[in-house]
CSV table of C-alpha atoms in Angstrom, one decimal:
chain,number,residue,atom,x,y,z
A,1,MET,CA,9.2,25.2,24.0
A,2,ASN,CA,11.8,26.1,26.6
A,3,SER,CA,14.8,24.2,27.9
A,4,ARG,CA,15.1,23.4,31.6
A,5,ASP,CA,18.2,23.0,33.7
A,6,GLY,CA,19.8,19.7,33.1
A,7,PHE,CA,17.4,18.7,30.3
A,8,LEU,CA,17.3,19.0,26.5
A,9,PRO,CA,14.9,21.5,25.0
A,10,ASP,CA,11.4,20.1,24.5
A,11,GLU,CA,11.6,20.7,20.8
A,12,VAL,CA,14.8,18.5,20.5
A,13,ILE,CA,13.1,15.8,22.6
A,14,ILE,CA,10.0,15.9,20.3
A,15,GLN,CA,12.2,15.6,17.2
A,16,VAL,CA,13.9,12.5,18.7
A,17,LEU,CA,10.5,10.9,19.7
A,18,ALA,CA,9.2,11.6,16.2
A,19,ARG,CA,11.7,9.1,14.9
A,20,LEU,CA,10.9,6.2,17.2
A,21,PRO,CA,8.9,3.2,16.0
A,22,VAL,CA,5.2,3.5,17.0
A,23,LYS,CA,5.4,0.7,19.5
A,24,SER,CA,8.4,2.3,21.3
A,25,LEU,CA,6.6,5.7,21.2
A,26,PHE,CA,3.5,4.3,22.9
A,27,ARG,CA,5.6,2.6,25.6
A,28,ALA,CA,7.4,5.9,26.2
A,29,LYS,CA,4.0,7.5,27.0
A,30,THR,CA,4.4,6.4,30.7
A,31,VAL,CA,7.5,8.5,31.2
A,32,CYS,CA,5.8,11.8,31.9
A,33,LYS,CA,2.6,13.8,31.2
A,34,LEU,CA,4.1,15.6,28.2
A,35,TRP,CA,5.0,12.4,26.5
A,36,TYR,CA,1.7,10.9,27.4
A,37,LYS,CA,-0.2,13.6,25.5
A,38,LEU,CA,2.0,13.5,22.4
A,39,SER,CA,0.1,10.8,20.5
A,40,SER,CA,-3.0,13.1,20.5
A,41,ASP,CA,-1.2,16.4,19.9
A,42,LYS,CA,-1.9,17.7,16.4
A,43,TYR,CA,1.6,19.2,15.9
A,44,PHE,CA,3.4,16.0,17.0
A,45,VAL,CA,1.1,13.7,15.0
A,46,HIS,CA,1.7,15.8,11.8
A,47,LEU,CA,5.5,15.8,12.5
A,48,TYR,CA,5.6,12.0,13.2
A,49,ASN,CA,3.7,11.1,10.1
A,50,GLU,CA,5.8,13.5,7.9
A,51,VAL,CA,9.0,11.8,9.1
A,52,ALA,CA,7.5,8.3,8.7
A,53,THR,CA,6.6,8.9,5.0
A,54,LYS,CA,10.3,9.0,4.2
A,55,ASN,CA,10.8,5.4,5.5
A,56,SER,CA,8.9,3.1,3.2
A,57,MET,CA,8.9,-0.6,4.1
A,58,VAL,CA,7.6,-4.0,2.8
A,59,LEU,CA,5.0,-6.1,4.5
A,60,VAL,CA,4.8,-9.7,3.5
A,61,GLU,CA,2.3,-12.4,4.5
A,62,VAL,CA,4.1,-15.7,5.1
A,63,SER,CA,2.2,-19.0,5.7
A,64,ASP,CA,3.2,-22.7,5.6
A,65,SER,CA,-0.1,-23.6,4.1
A,66,PRO,CA,-3.3,-21.9,3.0
A,67,GLU,CA,-5.3,-23.4,5.9
A,68,LEU,CA,-3.0,-22.0,8.6
A,69,LYS,CA,-3.0,-18.4,9.9
A,70,SER,CA,-0.3,-16.4,8.2
A,71,SER,CA,2.3,-14.2,9.9
A,72,LEU,CA,3.3,-10.8,8.8
A,73,ILE,CA,7.0,-10.0,8.1
A,74,CYS,CA,8.0,-6.3,8.0
A,75,ALA,CA,11.3,-5.5,6.2
A,76,ASP,CA,12.6,-2.0,7.3
A,77,ASN,CA,15.7,-0.5,5.7
A,78,LEU,CA,16.6,1.2,9.0
A,79,ARG,CA,15.6,-1.4,11.6
A,80,GLY,CA,15.9,-4.7,9.8
A,81,VAL,CA,13.2,-7.4,9.9
A,82,SER,CA,10.5,-7.9,12.5
A,83,GLU,CA,7.3,-9.9,12.8
A,84,LEU,CA,3.8,-8.4,13.2
A,85,SER,CA,0.6,-10.0,14.2
A,86,LEU,CA,-3.0,-9.3,13.4
A,87,ASP,CA,-4.4,-11.5,16.1
A,88,PHE,CA,-6.0,-8.6,17.9
A,89,MET,CA,-8.8,-8.7,15.3
A,90,LYS,CA,-9.8,-12.2,16.5
A,91,ASP,CA,-10.3,-13.4,12.9
A,92,ARG,CA,-8.3,-15.1,10.1
A,93,VAL,CA,-7.7,-12.3,7.6
A,94,LYS,CA,-6.0,-11.5,4.4
A,95,VAL,CA,-4.3,-8.2,3.7
A,96,ARG,CA,-5.9,-6.6,0.6
A,97,ALA,CA,-4.5,-3.1,0.6
A,98,SER,CA,-2.0,-0.9,2.5
A,99,CYS,CA,-1.8,2.9,2.7
A,100,ASN,CA,0.0,5.3,5.1
A,101,GLY,CA,0.2,2.8,8.0
A,102,LEU,CA,-3.3,1.3,7.7
A,103,LEU,CA,-4.2,-2.1,6.3
A,104,CYS,CA,-7.5,-3.1,4.7
A,105,CYS,CA,-8.1,-6.8,5.5
A,106,SER,CA,-10.8,-9.2,4.4
A,107,SER,CA,-12.1,-12.1,6.5
A,108,ILE,CA,-11.1,-15.5,5.1
A,109,PRO,CA,-13.9,-17.6,6.8
A,110,ASP,CA,-16.6,-14.9,6.5
A,111,LYS,CA,-16.7,-13.5,2.9
A,112,GLY,CA,-17.8,-9.9,2.6
A,113,VAL,CA,-16.4,-8.9,6.0
A,114,TYR,CA,-13.7,-6.1,5.9
A,115,TYR,CA,-11.5,-4.5,8.5
A,116,VAL,CA,-9.2,-1.4,8.5
A,117,CYS,CA,-6.5,-1.6,11.1
A,118,ASN,CA,-3.3,0.0,12.3
A,119,PRO,CA,-1.0,-3.0,13.1
A,120,MET,CA,1.4,-0.9,15.0
A,121,THR,CA,-1.2,0.5,17.5
A,122,ARG,CA,-3.2,-2.7,17.3
A,123,GLU,CA,-6.4,-0.8,16.7
A,124,PHE,CA,-9.0,-1.8,14.1
A,125,ARG,CA,-12.4,-0.9,12.7
A,126,LEU,CA,-15.0,-3.4,11.5
A,127,LEU,CA,-16.6,-2.0,8.4
A,128,PRO,CA,-20.4,-2.3,8.0
A,129,ARG,CA,-21.5,-4.9,5.5
A,130,ILE,CA,-22.5,-3.8,2.0
A,131,ARG,CA,-26.2,-4.0,1.4
A,132,GLU,CA,-26.2,-5.7,-2.0
A,133,ARG,CA,-29.0,-8.0,-3.2
A,134,PRO,CA,-28.0,-11.7,-3.2
A,135,VAL,CA,-29.1,-12.1,-6.9
A,136,THR,CA,-26.1,-10.0,-8.0
A,137,ARG,CA,-22.4,-10.5,-7.3
A,138,PHE,CA,-19.0,-9.4,-8.3
A,139,TYR,CA,-17.5,-11.3,-11.3
A,140,PRO,CA,-15.6,-13.6,-11.8
A,141,ASP,CA,-14.8,-15.1,-8.3
A,142,GLY,CA,-17.5,-13.6,-6.1
A,143,GLU,CA,-15.1,-10.9,-4.8
A,144,ALA,CA,-14.3,-7.4,-5.8
A,145,THR,CA,-11.8,-7.2,-8.7
A,146,LEU,CA,-10.2,-4.1,-7.2
A,147,VAL,CA,-9.7,-3.3,-3.5
A,148,GLY,CA,-8.2,0.0,-2.6
A,149,LEU,CA,-7.4,2.0,0.6
A,150,GLY,CA,-6.9,5.7,0.6
A,151,CYS,CA,-5.7,7.2,3.9
A,152,ASN,CA,-5.4,11.0,4.2
A,153,LEU,CA,-3.1,11.6,7.2
A,154,SER,CA,-3.6,15.4,7.3
A,155,VAL,CA,-7.4,15.1,8.1
A,156,GLN,CA,-7.2,11.6,9.7
A,157,LYS,CA,-9.7,10.1,7.2
A,158,PHE,CA,-9.7,7.0,5.1
A,159,ASN,CA,-11.7,5.5,2.3
A,160,VAL,CA,-12.1,1.8,1.2
A,161,VAL,CA,-12.9,1.0,-2.4
A,162,LEU,CA,-14.4,-2.3,-3.6
A,163,ALA,CA,-14.9,-2.3,-7.4
A,164,GLY,CA,-15.6,-5.1,-9.9
A,165,TYR,CA,-17.7,-6.3,-12.8
A,166,HIS,CA,-21.2,-7.1,-11.7
A,167,ARG,CA,-23.4,-9.7,-13.2
A,168,THR,CA,-27.0,-10.8,-12.5
A,169,PHE,CA,-27.2,-14.4,-11.3
A,170,GLY,CA,-27.4,-16.7,-14.3
A,171,HIS,CA,-26.3,-14.1,-16.8
A,172,ARG,CA,-23.0,-13.1,-18.5
A,173,PRO,CA,-21.2,-10.0,-17.3
A,174,ASP,CA,-22.4,-7.0,-19.4
A,175,GLY,CA,-19.5,-4.5,-18.7
A,176,THR,CA,-21.2,-2.9,-15.7
A,177,PHE,CA,-18.5,-1.8,-13.3
A,178,ILE,CA,-19.9,-1.4,-9.7
A,179,CYS,CA,-17.9,0.7,-7.3
A,180,MET,CA,-18.5,0.9,-3.5
A,181,VAL,CA,-16.7,3.6,-1.5
A,182,PHE,CA,-16.6,3.5,2.3
A,183,ASP,CA,-16.2,6.9,4.1
A,184,SER,CA,-14.7,6.7,7.6
A,185,ASP,CA,-16.3,10.1,8.5
A,186,THR,CA,-19.9,9.0,7.8
A,187,ASN,CA,-19.3,5.2,8.5
A,188,LYS,CA,-21.3,4.5,5.3
A,189,TRP,CA,-20.8,3.1,1.9
A,190,ARG,CA,-21.8,4.9,-1.3
A,191,LYS,CA,-22.3,3.3,-4.7
A,192,PHE,CA,-21.8,4.4,-8.3
A,193,VAL,CA,-22.0,2.6,-11.6
A,194,SER,CA,-19.9,2.9,-14.8
A,195,PHE,CA,-18.9,0.9,-17.8
A,196,GLN,CA,-15.3,-0.3,-18.1
A,197,ASP,CA,-13.5,-2.9,-20.2
A,198,ASP,CA,-10.3,-2.9,-18.2
A,199,ARG,CA,-8.4,-6.0,-17.0
A,200,PHE,CA,-5.9,-6.4,-14.2
A,201,THR,CA,-3.3,-9.0,-13.3
A,202,LEU,CA,-3.0,-10.2,-9.7
A,203,MET,CA,0.1,-8.1,-9.2
A,204,ASN,CA,-1.6,-5.0,-10.7
A,205,ARG,CA,-4.4,-5.4,-8.2
A,206,ASN,CA,-2.0,-5.5,-5.2
A,207,GLN,CA,-0.1,-2.5,-6.3
A,208,VAL,CA,-2.7,0.2,-5.7
A,209,VAL,CA,-1.2,3.7,-5.1
A,210,PHE,CA,-2.9,6.6,-3.3
A,211,VAL,CA,-1.7,10.1,-4.3
A,212,HIS,CA,-3.4,13.4,-5.1
A,213,GLY,CA,-6.6,12.2,-3.4
A,214,SER,CA,-7.0,9.4,-5.9
A,215,LEU,CA,-6.4,5.6,-6.1
A,216,HIS,CA,-4.5,4.2,-9.0
A,217,TRP,CA,-4.1,0.8,-10.6
A,218,LEU,CA,-2.0,-0.3,-13.6
A,219,THR,CA,-4.1,-2.2,-16.2
A,220,SER,CA,-3.1,-5.5,-17.7
A,221,GLY,CA,-0.7,-5.2,-20.6
A,222,CYS,CA,0.6,-1.9,-19.2
A,223,SER,CA,-1.8,0.0,-21.4
A,224,TYR,CA,-2.5,2.8,-19.0
A,225,ILE,CA,-3.2,3.7,-15.3
A,226,LEU,CA,-6.8,3.7,-14.1
A,227,SER,CA,-7.4,6.2,-11.3
A,228,LEU,CA,-10.4,6.9,-9.1
A,229,ASP,CA,-10.8,10.4,-7.7
A,230,LEU,CA,-12.3,9.9,-4.2
A,231,ASN,CA,-13.5,13.4,-4.0
A,232,CYS,CA,-15.9,13.2,-6.9
A,233,ASP,CA,-16.1,9.5,-7.7
A,234,VAL,CA,-14.8,9.9,-11.3
A,235,TRP,CA,-12.6,7.3,-13.1
A,236,ARG,CA,-9.7,8.6,-15.2
A,237,LYS,CA,-7.2,7.0,-17.6
A,238,ILE,CA,-3.6,8.2,-17.2
A,239,SER,CA,-1.0,7.6,-19.9
A,240,LEU,CA,2.3,5.8,-19.2
A,241,PRO,CA,5.8,6.8,-20.6
A,242,ASP,CA,6.0,5.9,-24.3
A,243,GLU,CA,9.0,3.7,-23.7
A,244,VAL,CA,7.0,1.6,-21.2
A,245,ILE,CA,4.1,1.2,-23.5
A,246,TYR,CA,6.0,0.4,-26.8
A,247,ARG,CA,9.1,-1.4,-25.6
A,248,ALA,CA,8.5,-5.2,-26.1
A,249,GLY,CA,9.7,-7.7,-23.4
A,250,ASN,CA,9.4,-5.2,-20.5
A,251,ARG,CA,7.4,-5.5,-17.3
A,252,ALA,CA,6.0,-2.4,-15.5
A,253,HIS,CA,5.0,-2.0,-11.8
A,254,LEU,CA,3.2,0.9,-10.2
A,255,LEU,CA,4.6,2.4,-7.0
A,256,GLU,CA,4.7,5.7,-5.2
A,257,LEU,CA,7.7,8.0,-4.9
A,258,ASP,CA,7.7,11.0,-2.6
A,259,GLY,CA,4.0,11.6,-3.1
A,260,CYS,CA,4.2,11.1,-6.9
A,261,LEU,CA,3.1,8.3,-9.1
A,262,SER,CA,6.0,6.1,-10.2
A,263,VAL,CA,6.5,3.3,-12.6
A,264,ILE,CA,9.4,0.8,-12.4
A,265,GLN,CA,10.2,-0.7,-15.8
A,266,ILE,CA,12.1,-4.0,-15.8
A,267,SER,CA,13.8,-5.6,-18.7
A,268,GLU,CA,16.4,-8.4,-18.9
A,269,ALA,CA,19.3,-6.1,-18.2
A,270,TRP,CA,17.9,-2.8,-16.8
A,271,MET,CA,15.5,-1.4,-14.1
A,272,LYS,CA,14.3,2.1,-15.0
A,273,ILE,CA,12.5,4.3,-12.4
A,274,TRP,CA,10.0,6.8,-13.8
A,275,ALA,CA,8.2,9.5,-11.7
A,276,MET,CA,5.3,11.7,-12.8
A,277,LYS,CA,6.4,15.2,-12.2
A,278,ASP,CA,3.2,17.0,-13.3
A,279,TYR,CA,0.0,15.1,-12.4
A,280,GLU,CA,-2.4,17.2,-14.4
A,281,SER,CA,-0.4,17.3,-17.7
A,282,GLU,CA,0.8,13.7,-17.1
A,283,GLN,CA,4.5,14.4,-17.6
A,284,TRP,CA,6.9,11.6,-16.8
A,285,HIS,CA,10.6,11.9,-15.9
A,286,LEU,CA,13.3,9.2,-15.9
A,287,GLU,CA,14.7,9.2,-12.3
A,288,ASP,CA,17.2,6.4,-12.4
A,289,ARG,CA,18.6,3.6,-14.6
A,290,VAL,CA,19.9,0.5,-12.7
A,291,SER,CA,21.9,-2.4,-14.2
A,292,LEU,CA,20.5,-5.8,-13.3
A,293,ARG,CA,23.6,-7.7,-14.4
A,294,CYS,CA,24.6,-8.9,-10.9
A,295,ILE,CA,21.2,-10.4,-10.2
A,296,ARG,CA,20.5,-11.5,-13.8
A,297,GLY,CA,19.3,-15.0,-12.7
A,298,MET,CA,16.6,-13.5,-10.5
A,299,VAL,CA,15.2,-11.0,-13.0
A,300,PRO,CA,12.3,-13.0,-14.4
A,301,GLY,CA,10.8,-13.5,-10.9
A,302,ILE,CA,11.6,-10.2,-9.2
A,303,PHE,CA,9.0,-7.6,-8.4
A,304,PRO,CA,9.5,-4.0,-7.0
A,305,ILE,CA,7.2,-3.4,-4.0
A,306,SER,CA,8.1,-0.1,-2.4
A,307,GLN,CA,10.7,2.7,-2.7
A,308,THR,CA,12.2,6.0,-1.6
A,309,ARG,CA,14.9,8.1,-3.2
A,310,GLU,CA,17.5,6.2,-1.3
A,311,TYR,CA,16.4,2.6,-1.9
A,312,VAL,CA,14.0,0.1,-3.6
A,313,PHE,CA,12.5,-3.0,-2.0
A,314,LEU,CA,11.9,-6.0,-4.3
A,315,ALA,CA,10.4,-9.4,-3.7
A,316,THR,CA,11.2,-12.7,-5.4
A,317,TYR,CA,9.7,-16.2,-4.8
A,318,LYS,CA,11.5,-16.6,-1.4
A,319,GLN,CA,13.4,-13.4,-0.8
A,320,VAL,CA,13.0,-9.7,0.0
A,321,LEU,CA,15.9,-7.7,-1.5
A,322,VAL,CA,16.8,-4.0,-1.1
A,323,TYR,CA,18.7,-2.0,-3.6
A,324,GLN,CA,20.6,1.0,-2.2
A,325,ARG,CA,20.4,3.7,-5.0
A,326,LYS,CA,23.4,5.8,-3.8
A,327,SER,CA,25.9,3.0,-3.2
A,328,ARG,CA,24.5,0.8,-6.0
A,329,VAL,CA,24.5,-2.2,-3.6
A,330,TRP,CA,22.1,-5.1,-3.5
A,331,LYS,CA,21.3,-6.8,-0.2
A,332,GLU,CA,19.0,-9.6,1.0
A,333,MET,CA,16.7,-8.5,3.8
A,334,TYR,CA,14.7,-11.6,4.3
A,335,SER,CA,14.5,-15.2,3.0
A,336,VAL,CA,11.9,-17.9,3.6
A,337,LYS,CA,13.5,-20.9,5.3
A,338,ASN,CA,10.8,-23.4,4.6
A,339,SER,CA,8.9,-24.2,1.5
A,340,SER,CA,6.1,-21.7,0.9
A,341,PRO,CA,2.9,-22.5,-1.1
A,342,LEU,CA,2.9,-19.0,-2.6
A,343,PRO,CA,5.7,-16.6,-3.8
A,344,LEU,CA,6.5,-13.7,-1.5
A,345,TRP,CA,5.6,-11.1,-4.2
A,346,PHE,CA,2.1,-12.7,-4.2
A,347,SER,CA,1.3,-11.1,-0.8
A,348,ALA,CA,3.8,-8.2,-0.5
A,349,HIS,CA,2.6,-4.6,0.1
A,350,ALA,CA,4.3,-1.3,0.5
A,351,PHE,CA,4.0,-0.1,4.1
A,352,ARG,CA,5.0,2.7,6.4
A,353,THR,CA,4.2,3.4,10.1
A,354,SER,CA,1.9,6.2,11.2
A,355,ILE,CA,-0.2,7.6,14.1
A,356,PHE,CA,-3.7,7.1,12.9
A,357,LEU,CA,-6.7,6.2,15.1
A,358,CYS,CA,-9.0,3.9,13.1
A,359,ASN,CA,-11.9,4.6,15.4
């Protein structure tokens, strides 16, 4: 791309635009024909999404009561705190999973209805209902135990996974694990059955990680990571670092770090950040060791939500904190002013912006 008299070279302009928030970028489309076409240009979309992956954020649902529509708070290390709305879907929804700029949401009043949306572009897609016989249902609460969203930015494709223990009406669960996978290319669900004996805490369910074409969940008791390969519909058990498994009194949380699986281990005095360097051989490496002495009173109720190599976002009952890894400084990003019926970590998700057309 060539420069013109009195103007910056087009390549420099594109590099600048690739660092704008999505909302600002779409407003800038009205400036000229070149900028208008950028959001559909493959080179620019790839560049924008590549830059955005380096800026991980936290998305938190905040509500004064379970009956009222919640608002979304986005904590961004670069731009501070902003509020997002999902009112463009014309439904009261709950965020169930987040991946590469997309959210998977379930309808609160209409159980079994799911959406995938991009809150920055305000586009959404209503997923077709699952054709399941009414005499069977997910156990124990009538909803899927695991909800996952895998978004492949390079091919602009996403998958939604609903998985759980199924039981026939009037019978006890028999270990049958039903998995439904939605494919955005075909607009259809596929189903496969396996037998699992895994258990998951609420926090484990929320922290689903999509890397290497697979979705990953940490099992209850930090026994191992359960992964689902979306290319071949195969479940796999992945081992954790020995120190995480055998060290008593620790908590572990599953996150993503630069496209790798990561586990953050929290004890009374330390936060250790592990990353899986070799996915096939399951080799873990200790990335960082952080003293928790200055926030000791918060440690029992603090939960890491998202991270980069520069910072880690954590949520407590009423606060979102960020830890700057280079300067070793803790900072409060957001705090709930009124009483909240649920802790912030209960509905906190890792988030990043992207250009992705849901339809």
